[in-house]
């Protein structure tokens, strides 16, 4: 679906190609828009050859564009770029005596009203996820090469490359791109998040912990390599992750990189995942309160989701406000994710989950369904997702659509 | 013992106080020296008030000094500072018509010949070690506070604060100070090295690994807290260590800090300690060659000693040459340390070692005594220490005396 525009007929110009909205580089939440597609039509650019090149921000997607829509936005923190562009065009038009361009530039237009559930129909959530997962899997494969000692590295790669939702790296990349960063700069951190997440899962499956036989649809790491090698590989993967971030991240200021490293280590440490894991293990077979369950989930899942989005914003040169907004988004998504995990543990099948279903019940673990019932848990999870989306409503919806989709995904997945 | 100097009698000046050599800020290896103590005597500084302040490098220890010895050095990479200072003094003397200062500045003096074992009698090795260990223990205690979840943090602190040689942090601090850095800047990294070393030991003691009951003279971590908590605490300690470096290091450029983090993670990862541990575990009960034993030891011990000195040099703003020199030193000391560990496993008592003696023999591990015999192993270890000292002979010996002592310590310790 594309935005309809009111066109001023141009003299001697053939019909303009329409571009779908999903291809329009739109960085900002918009309330009104000015359709400038015509301005870069061959007949116009012949007179104004500098225009497309003078709009680096608006032309990021497939530069130089054949045509584009520029938006003038009320909530746009960088509206200067847009206004400056309009001023430039106006000036060029005046100098080139293209008086017909003047009214074209000033046509205000309302954003079409769309339902919340169908905000950006051009964004294909599943395609997006599939593409990102492929890119992340390729990057992970390259990031942990098979080298000497071979079996140790096999163990490091085994669970890491066994598939998985790749939620943390996708969140990290989407947050980075949301604030204007690019995927190549953030990929080492995205990979590191998945490496550390994986090694926590490997430890989690050990006999002295959750004692699980199945992970990501395959026998658990220690079942294949033995406990000792699994523990060494797990430790090595954590070290490798941080080293990888420190040595492979390009085009990011060292200051921001150090902040990102601190964020990751804090999230996976004794005030994050490890605190959650510890409380989780100690809750087995005990009466626990809702606040204790919340403590477990916030720490086991929430903090690493937070770290993922914060690292994305840091690498994307985002500001402190954006970090705070995405933190809140991640808190909601993280909790929703864990509530849904609890639900799936009861409703899902082992085959589909890729891990043993019903483990929580078996271990008498503290879960949401146990405490508030199945229906209330589902309602709670969906409410959290709505809150998460509300938190990021200040961002341009096109650009934020991956994060909208990721929030929805947490409570629609069946694995 | 202090360097004797030839003095030119000064007119109307009371006897000069002698300063012990250990208090002399000497940054460079010296072959000849010029005694300039007289130049900062009150009677002289009255005429030359700017002199002491114009020598920031030479006056680092207790500035401004009452008197000092400046050395002109053949192997000194920064000899300009010293030569410039002499030129400045000569110029001042000429301008102030202090003709008596001229010959004084030019008195060449041989460095007194001293035996290798008694190079710097002012340096008290044991006092130095005791003081550093106290400072490091205090810093570690503060670095890992007891907080919620309490038992998890107790487990993190238990083995960490149970004593130990603190070899890595001392090496790190000594290397930093050797190149002109200060202890406060390097302490977070020094602490992190000990944290990660400790958590590797905790993992090493697990039933599926070395299955040990005693560490640092106390029951092993998993004996007290259980395997699951030990593993979580171990993981948390590694995360905390890196976070601590990233958030608490002050007055170090972010670039160097990132290099240091990469160095540490590499040393403790799959191409360092974990590679050594893995090979070690897999050598049990097998026929292994000398080169395989060397691989184990270089990775298990060598690389973390290397990382310790390299981080020290990085924080101390040392250059690439200094890093390379200290890397070689650490390779030798690291191997000597591990050879001596193998020897102590046979000759030491459980009580003195603080860990179970005779474990290597019991597990039929690859060790130096097993392969080359006890006498040859001792000889080899001492030869490595001599090589280590030779590597750092280009540094000023006073400043390098902690590193000399640490090298000697590896093959004289009984624990």
PDB file of C-alpha atoms in Angstrom, chain B residues 112-318:
ATOM      1  CA  UNK B 112      78.914  -0.642  40.234  1.00  0.00           C
ATOM      2  CA  UNK B 113      79.338  -4.290  39.355  1.00  0.00           C
ATOM      3  CA  UNK B 114      76.982  -6.393  41.401  1.00  0.00           C
ATOM      4  CA  UNK B 115      76.261 -10.077  41.529  1.00  0.00           C
ATOM      5  CA  UNK B 116      73.162 -11.234  39.634  1.00  0.00           C
ATOM      6  CA  UNK B 117      71.552 -12.539  42.803  1.00  0.00           C
ATOM      7  CA  UNK B 118      72.047  -9.325  44.696  1.00  0.00           C
ATOM      8  CA  UNK B 119      71.351  -6.721  42.061  1.00  0.00           C
ATOM      9  CA  UNK B 120      69.139  -4.435  44.060  1.00  0.00           C
ATOM     10  CA  UNK B 121      69.630  -5.092  47.723  1.00  0.00           C
ATOM     11  CA  UNK B 122      67.332  -2.192  48.593  1.00  0.00           C
ATOM     12  CA  UNK B 123      64.422  -4.047  47.027  1.00  0.00           C
ATOM     13  CA  UNK B 124      62.847  -6.293  49.623  1.00  0.00           C
ATOM     14  CA  UNK B 125      61.097  -8.974  47.609  1.00  0.00           C
ATOM     15  CA  UNK B 126      59.093 -10.480  50.419  1.00  0.00           C
ATOM     16  CA  UNK B 127      57.995  -7.128  51.766  1.00  0.00           C
ATOM     17  CA  UNK B 128      56.989  -6.094  48.259  1.00  0.00           C
ATOM     18  CA  UNK B 129      54.938  -9.262  47.741  1.00  0.00           C
ATOM     19  CA  UNK B 130      53.252  -9.020  51.149  1.00  0.00           C
ATOM     20  CA  UNK B 131      52.297  -5.402  50.559  1.00  0.00           C
ATOM     21  CA  UNK B 132      50.962  -6.025  47.056  1.00  0.00           C
ATOM     22  CA  UNK B 133      48.988  -9.086  48.184  1.00  0.00           C
ATOM     23  CA  UNK B 134      47.392  -7.026  50.966  1.00  0.00           C
ATOM     24  CA  UNK B 135      46.452  -4.257  48.536  1.00  0.00           C
ATOM     25  CA  UNK B 136      45.078  -6.730  45.989  1.00  0.00           C
ATOM     26  CA  UNK B 137      43.077  -8.646  48.604  1.00  0.00           C
ATOM     27  CA  UNK B 138      41.527  -5.403  49.797  1.00  0.00           C
ATOM     28  CA  UNK B 139      40.684  -4.375  46.242  1.00  0.00           C
ATOM     29  CA  UNK B 140      39.167  -7.795  45.491  1.00  0.00           C
ATOM     30  CA  UNK B 141      37.056  -7.693  48.625  1.00  0.00           C
ATOM     31  CA  UNK B 142      35.639  -4.344  47.528  1.00  0.00           C
ATOM     32  CA  UNK B 143      35.294  -5.400  43.882  1.00  0.00           C
ATOM     33  CA  UNK B 144      32.904  -8.284  44.585  1.00  0.00           C
ATOM     34  CA  UNK B 145      30.553  -7.066  47.316  1.00  0.00           C
ATOM     35  CA  UNK B 146      28.139  -9.377  49.062  1.00  0.00           C
ATOM     36  CA  UNK B 147      24.745  -8.540  47.615  1.00  0.00           C
ATOM     37  CA  UNK B 148      21.506 -10.155  46.474  1.00  0.00           C
ATOM     38  CA  UNK B 149      21.280 -13.082  45.631  1.00  0.00           C
ATOM     39  CA  UNK B 150      23.423 -13.599  48.704  1.00  0.00           C
ATOM     40  CA  UNK B 151      24.479 -17.213  48.303  1.00  0.00           C
ATOM     41  CA  UNK B 152      25.489 -16.676  44.689  1.00  0.00           C
ATOM     42  CA  UNK B 153      27.735 -13.792  45.711  1.00  0.00           C
ATOM     43  CA  UNK B 154      29.056 -15.785  48.658  1.00  0.00           C
ATOM     44  CA  UNK B 155      30.099 -18.482  46.209  1.00  0.00           C
ATOM     45  CA  UNK B 156      31.747 -15.866  43.974  1.00  0.00           C
ATOM     46  CA  UNK B 157      33.691 -14.472  46.927  1.00  0.00           C
ATOM     47  CA  UNK B 158      34.516 -17.751  48.669  1.00  0.00           C
ATOM     48  CA  UNK B 159      37.401 -19.031  46.534  1.00  0.00           C
ATOM     49  CA  UNK B 160      38.373 -15.544  45.343  1.00  0.00           C
ATOM     50  CA  UNK B 161      39.051 -14.311  48.871  1.00  0.00           C
ATOM     51  CA  UNK B 162      40.524 -17.586  50.181  1.00  0.00           C
ATOM     52  CA  UNK B 163      44.036 -16.304  49.593  1.00  0.00           C
ATOM     53  CA  UNK B 164      46.393 -17.334  46.846  1.00  0.00           C
ATOM     54  CA  UNK B 165      49.664 -16.152  45.391  1.00  0.00           C
ATOM     55  CA  UNK B 166      48.011 -13.293  43.408  1.00  0.00           C
ATOM     56  CA  UNK B 167      50.743 -13.756  40.813  1.00  0.00           C
ATOM     57  CA  UNK B 168      48.720 -12.413  37.866  1.00  0.00           C
ATOM     58  CA  UNK B 169      47.660  -9.134  39.490  1.00  0.00           C
ATOM     59  CA  UNK B 170      51.144  -8.539  40.907  1.00  0.00           C
ATOM     60  CA  UNK B 171      52.697  -9.153  37.481  1.00  0.00           C
ATOM     61  CA  UNK B 172      50.163  -6.789  35.963  1.00  0.00           C
ATOM     62  CA  UNK B 173      50.848  -4.020  38.486  1.00  0.00           C
ATOM     63  CA  UNK B 174      54.632  -4.475  38.320  1.00  0.00           C
ATOM     64  CA  UNK B 175      54.586  -4.280  34.508  1.00  0.00           C
ATOM     65  CA  UNK B 176      52.423  -1.190  34.614  1.00  0.00           C
ATOM     66  CA  UNK B 177      54.719   0.518  37.105  1.00  0.00           C
ATOM     67  CA  UNK B 178      57.776  -0.576  35.139  1.00  0.00           C
ATOM     68  CA  UNK B 179      56.710   1.528  32.154  1.00  0.00           C
ATOM     69  CA  UNK B 180      55.602   4.497  34.252  1.00  0.00           C
ATOM     70  CA  UNK B 181      51.960   3.723  34.982  1.00  0.00           C
ATOM     71  CA  UNK B 182      50.369   3.729  38.394  1.00  0.00           C
ATOM     72  CA  UNK B 183      48.709   1.067  40.489  1.00  0.00           C
ATOM     73  CA  UNK B 184      45.339   2.765  40.870  1.00  0.00           C
ATOM     74  CA  UNK B 185      44.751   2.820  37.108  1.00  0.00           C
ATOM     75  CA  UNK B 186      45.638  -0.825  36.664  1.00  0.00           C
ATOM     76  CA  UNK B 187      43.983  -2.249  39.790  1.00  0.00           C
ATOM     77  CA  UNK B 188      40.591  -3.022  38.178  1.00  0.00           C
ATOM     78  CA  UNK B 189      42.340  -5.086  35.507  1.00  0.00           C
ATOM     79  CA  UNK B 190      44.602  -6.712  38.097  1.00  0.00           C
ATOM     80  CA  UNK B 191      41.497  -7.701  40.070  1.00  0.00           C
ATOM     81  CA  UNK B 192      39.743  -8.978  36.954  1.00  0.00           C
ATOM     82  CA  UNK B 193      42.679 -11.250  36.147  1.00  0.00           C
ATOM     83  CA  UNK B 194      42.484 -12.784  39.603  1.00  0.00           C
ATOM     84  CA  UNK B 195      38.695 -13.148  39.361  1.00  0.00           C
ATOM     85  CA  UNK B 196      38.904 -15.021  36.064  1.00  0.00           C
ATOM     86  CA  UNK B 197      41.841 -17.120  37.246  1.00  0.00           C
ATOM     87  CA  UNK B 198      39.817 -18.053  40.321  1.00  0.00           C
ATOM     88  CA  UNK B 199      36.705 -19.031  38.400  1.00  0.00           C
ATOM     89  CA  UNK B 200      38.806 -21.238  36.133  1.00  0.00           C
ATOM     90  CA  UNK B 201      40.117 -22.959  39.275  1.00  0.00           C
ATOM     91  CA  UNK B 202      36.555 -23.402  40.554  1.00  0.00           C
ATOM     92  CA  UNK B 203      35.557 -25.099  37.288  1.00  0.00           C
ATOM     93  CA  UNK B 204      38.788 -27.103  37.317  1.00  0.00           C
ATOM     94  CA  UNK B 205      37.887 -28.571  40.707  1.00  0.00           C
ATOM     95  CA  UNK B 206      34.428 -29.811  39.625  1.00  0.00           C
ATOM     96  CA  UNK B 207      33.731 -33.556  39.821  1.00  0.00           C
ATOM     97  CA  UNK B 208      33.580 -33.852  36.026  1.00  0.00           C
ATOM     98  CA  UNK B 209      36.952 -32.106  35.727  1.00  0.00           C
ATOM     99  CA  UNK B 210      39.770 -32.617  38.276  1.00  0.00           C
ATOM    100  CA  UNK B 211      37.282 -33.591  40.999  1.00  0.00           C
ATOM    101  CA  UNK B 212      39.227 -31.932  43.790  1.00  0.00           C
ATOM    102  CA  UNK B 213      38.207 -31.400  47.414  1.00  0.00           C
ATOM    103  CA  UNK B 214      40.722 -28.783  48.444  1.00  0.00           C
ATOM    104  CA  UNK B 215      41.681 -25.390  47.015  1.00  0.00           C
ATOM    105  CA  UNK B 216      43.655 -22.608  48.677  1.00  0.00           C
ATOM    106  CA  UNK B 217      43.591 -24.656  51.864  1.00  0.00           C
ATOM    107  CA  UNK B 218      39.787 -24.808  52.037  1.00  0.00           C
ATOM    108  CA  UNK B 219      37.096 -27.184  50.758  1.00  0.00           C
ATOM    109  CA  UNK B 220      36.532 -26.560  47.055  1.00  0.00           C
ATOM    110  CA  UNK B 221      33.706 -24.273  45.970  1.00  0.00           C
ATOM    111  CA  UNK B 222      31.312 -27.018  44.878  1.00  0.00           C
ATOM    112  CA  UNK B 223      31.874 -28.896  48.140  1.00  0.00           C
ATOM    113  CA  UNK B 224      30.506 -25.876  49.991  1.00  0.00           C
ATOM    114  CA  UNK B 225      27.885 -24.476  47.610  1.00  0.00           C
ATOM    115  CA  UNK B 226      27.011 -27.413  45.364  1.00  0.00           C
ATOM    116  CA  UNK B 227      27.900 -27.878  41.709  1.00  0.00           C
ATOM    117  CA  UNK B 228      25.079 -25.804  40.213  1.00  0.00           C
ATOM    118  CA  UNK B 229      25.794 -22.726  42.317  1.00  0.00           C
ATOM    119  CA  UNK B 230      29.546 -23.108  41.717  1.00  0.00           C
ATOM    120  CA  UNK B 231      29.019 -23.138  37.966  1.00  0.00           C
ATOM    121  CA  UNK B 232      26.688 -20.117  38.086  1.00  0.00           C
ATOM    122  CA  UNK B 233      29.078 -18.249  40.398  1.00  0.00           C
ATOM    123  CA  UNK B 234      31.979 -19.083  38.142  1.00  0.00           C
ATOM    124  CA  UNK B 235      30.197 -17.751  35.069  1.00  0.00           C
ATOM    125  CA  UNK B 236      29.074 -14.689  37.012  1.00  0.00           C
ATOM    126  CA  UNK B 237      32.621 -13.988  38.166  1.00  0.00           C
ATOM    127  CA  UNK B 238      33.883 -13.962  34.588  1.00  0.00           C
ATOM    128  CA  UNK B 239      31.133 -11.546  33.522  1.00  0.00           C
ATOM    129  CA  UNK B 240      31.737  -9.406  36.583  1.00  0.00           C
ATOM    130  CA  UNK B 241      35.466  -9.263  35.899  1.00  0.00           C
ATOM    131  CA  UNK B 242      35.019  -7.819  32.409  1.00  0.00           C
ATOM    132  CA  UNK B 243      32.249  -5.473  33.522  1.00  0.00           C
ATOM    133  CA  UNK B 244      34.509  -4.313  36.360  1.00  0.00           C
ATOM    134  CA  UNK B 245      37.318  -3.513  33.941  1.00  0.00           C
ATOM    135  CA  UNK B 246      34.942  -1.718  31.576  1.00  0.00           C
ATOM    136  CA  UNK B 247      33.282   0.418  34.242  1.00  0.00           C
ATOM    137  CA  UNK B 248      35.960   0.990  36.877  1.00  0.00           C
ATOM    138  CA  UNK B 249      39.175   1.625  34.998  1.00  0.00           C
ATOM    139  CA  UNK B 250      40.079   5.300  35.162  1.00  0.00           C
ATOM    140  CA  UNK B 251      42.651   7.409  33.309  1.00  0.00           C
ATOM    141  CA  UNK B 252      43.187   4.870  30.550  1.00  0.00           C
ATOM    142  CA  UNK B 253      42.279   5.557  26.926  1.00  0.00           C
ATOM    143  CA  UNK B 254      39.257   3.531  25.738  1.00  0.00           C
ATOM    144  CA  UNK B 255      41.366   2.187  22.864  1.00  0.00           C
ATOM    145  CA  UNK B 256      43.905   0.676  25.225  1.00  0.00           C
ATOM    146  CA  UNK B 257      41.154  -0.602  27.490  1.00  0.00           C
ATOM    147  CA  UNK B 258      39.540  -2.472  24.604  1.00  0.00           C
ATOM    148  CA  UNK B 259      42.930  -3.949  23.683  1.00  0.00           C
ATOM    149  CA  UNK B 260      43.357  -5.073  27.291  1.00  0.00           C
ATOM    150  CA  UNK B 261      39.891  -6.672  27.376  1.00  0.00           C
ATOM    151  CA  UNK B 262      40.628  -8.517  24.120  1.00  0.00           C
ATOM    152  CA  UNK B 263      43.984  -9.679  25.507  1.00  0.00           C
ATOM    153  CA  UNK B 264      42.395 -11.042  28.684  1.00  0.00           C
ATOM    154  CA  UNK B 265      39.531 -12.816  26.896  1.00  0.00           C
ATOM    155  CA  UNK B 266      41.887 -14.319  24.351  1.00  0.00           C
ATOM    156  CA  UNK B 267      44.194 -15.637  27.085  1.00  0.00           C
ATOM    157  CA  UNK B 268      41.354 -17.294  28.986  1.00  0.00           C
ATOM    158  CA  UNK B 269      39.571 -18.565  25.872  1.00  0.00           C
ATOM    159  CA  UNK B 270      39.749 -21.456  23.441  1.00  0.00           C
ATOM    160  CA  UNK B 271      43.195 -20.464  22.174  1.00  0.00           C
ATOM    161  CA  UNK B 272      44.504 -20.029  25.706  1.00  0.00           C
ATOM    162  CA  UNK B 273      43.604 -21.498  29.080  1.00  0.00           C
ATOM    163  CA  UNK B 274      40.651 -23.515  27.766  1.00  0.00           C
ATOM    164  CA  UNK B 275      42.831 -25.089  25.052  1.00  0.00           C
ATOM    165  CA  UNK B 276      45.372 -26.027  27.726  1.00  0.00           C
ATOM    166  CA  UNK B 277      42.730 -27.383  30.096  1.00  0.00           C
ATOM    167  CA  UNK B 278      41.129 -29.376  27.306  1.00  0.00           C
ATOM    168  CA  UNK B 279      44.454 -30.904  26.210  1.00  0.00           C
ATOM    169  CA  UNK B 280      45.337 -31.536  29.848  1.00  0.00           C
ATOM    170  CA  UNK B 281      42.105 -33.440  30.518  1.00  0.00           C
ATOM    171  CA  UNK B 282      42.595 -35.434  27.350  1.00  0.00           C
ATOM    172  CA  UNK B 283      46.181 -36.334  28.211  1.00  0.00           C
ATOM    173  CA  UNK B 284      45.223 -38.280  31.312  1.00  0.00           C
ATOM    174  CA  UNK B 285      46.391 -41.855  31.103  1.00  0.00           C
ATOM    175  CA  UNK B 286      47.868 -41.367  27.635  1.00  0.00           C
ATOM    176  CA  UNK B 287      51.410 -41.349  26.284  1.00  0.00           C
ATOM    177  CA  UNK B 288      52.147 -37.708  25.510  1.00  0.00           C
ATOM    178  CA  UNK B 289      55.183 -36.065  23.932  1.00  0.00           C
ATOM    179  CA  UNK B 290      57.220 -33.195  25.358  1.00  0.00           C
ATOM    180  CA  UNK B 291      55.753 -30.850  22.777  1.00  0.00           C
ATOM    181  CA  UNK B 292      52.246 -31.802  23.877  1.00  0.00           C
ATOM    182  CA  UNK B 293      53.147 -31.086  27.494  1.00  0.00           C
ATOM    183  CA  UNK B 294      54.578 -27.775  26.387  1.00  0.00           C
ATOM    184  CA  UNK B 295      51.342 -26.983  24.516  1.00  0.00           C
ATOM    185  CA  UNK B 296      49.341 -27.671  27.668  1.00  0.00           C
ATOM    186  CA  UNK B 297      51.523 -25.541  29.892  1.00  0.00           C
ATOM    187  CA  UNK B 298      51.954 -22.655  27.479  1.00  0.00           C
ATOM    188  CA  UNK B 299      48.188 -22.421  27.174  1.00  0.00           C
ATOM    189  CA  UNK B 300      47.205 -23.236  30.740  1.00  0.00           C
ATOM    190  CA  UNK B 301      49.619 -20.812  32.339  1.00  0.00           C
ATOM    191  CA  UNK B 302      51.738 -18.976  29.788  1.00  0.00           C
ATOM    192  CA  UNK B 303      49.042 -17.011  28.043  1.00  0.00           C
ATOM    193  CA  UNK B 304      47.420 -15.594  31.175  1.00  0.00           C
ATOM    194  CA  UNK B 305      50.813 -14.473  32.447  1.00  0.00           C
ATOM    195  CA  UNK B 306      51.397 -12.841  29.073  1.00  0.00           C
ATOM    196  CA  UNK B 307      48.001 -11.148  29.241  1.00  0.00           C
ATOM    197  CA  UNK B 308      48.802  -9.893  32.744  1.00  0.00           C
ATOM    198  CA  UNK B 309      52.017  -8.155  31.748  1.00  0.00           C
ATOM    199  CA  UNK B 310      50.603  -6.892  28.434  1.00  0.00           C
ATOM    200  CA  UNK B 311      47.612  -5.334  30.204  1.00  0.00           C
ATOM    201  CA  UNK B 312      50.009  -3.717  32.660  1.00  0.00           C
ATOM    202  CA  UNK B 313      52.037  -2.179  29.835  1.00  0.00           C
ATOM    203  CA  UNK B 314      48.874  -1.072  27.985  1.00  0.00           C
ATOM    204  CA  UNK B 315      47.509   0.713  31.044  1.00  0.00           C
ATOM    205  CA  UNK B 316      50.938   2.173  31.838  1.00  0.00           C
ATOM    206  CA  UNK B 317      51.012   3.722  28.340  1.00  0.00           C
ATOM    207  CA  UNK B 318      53.917   1.510  27.323  1.00  0.00           C
TER     208      UNK B 318
END
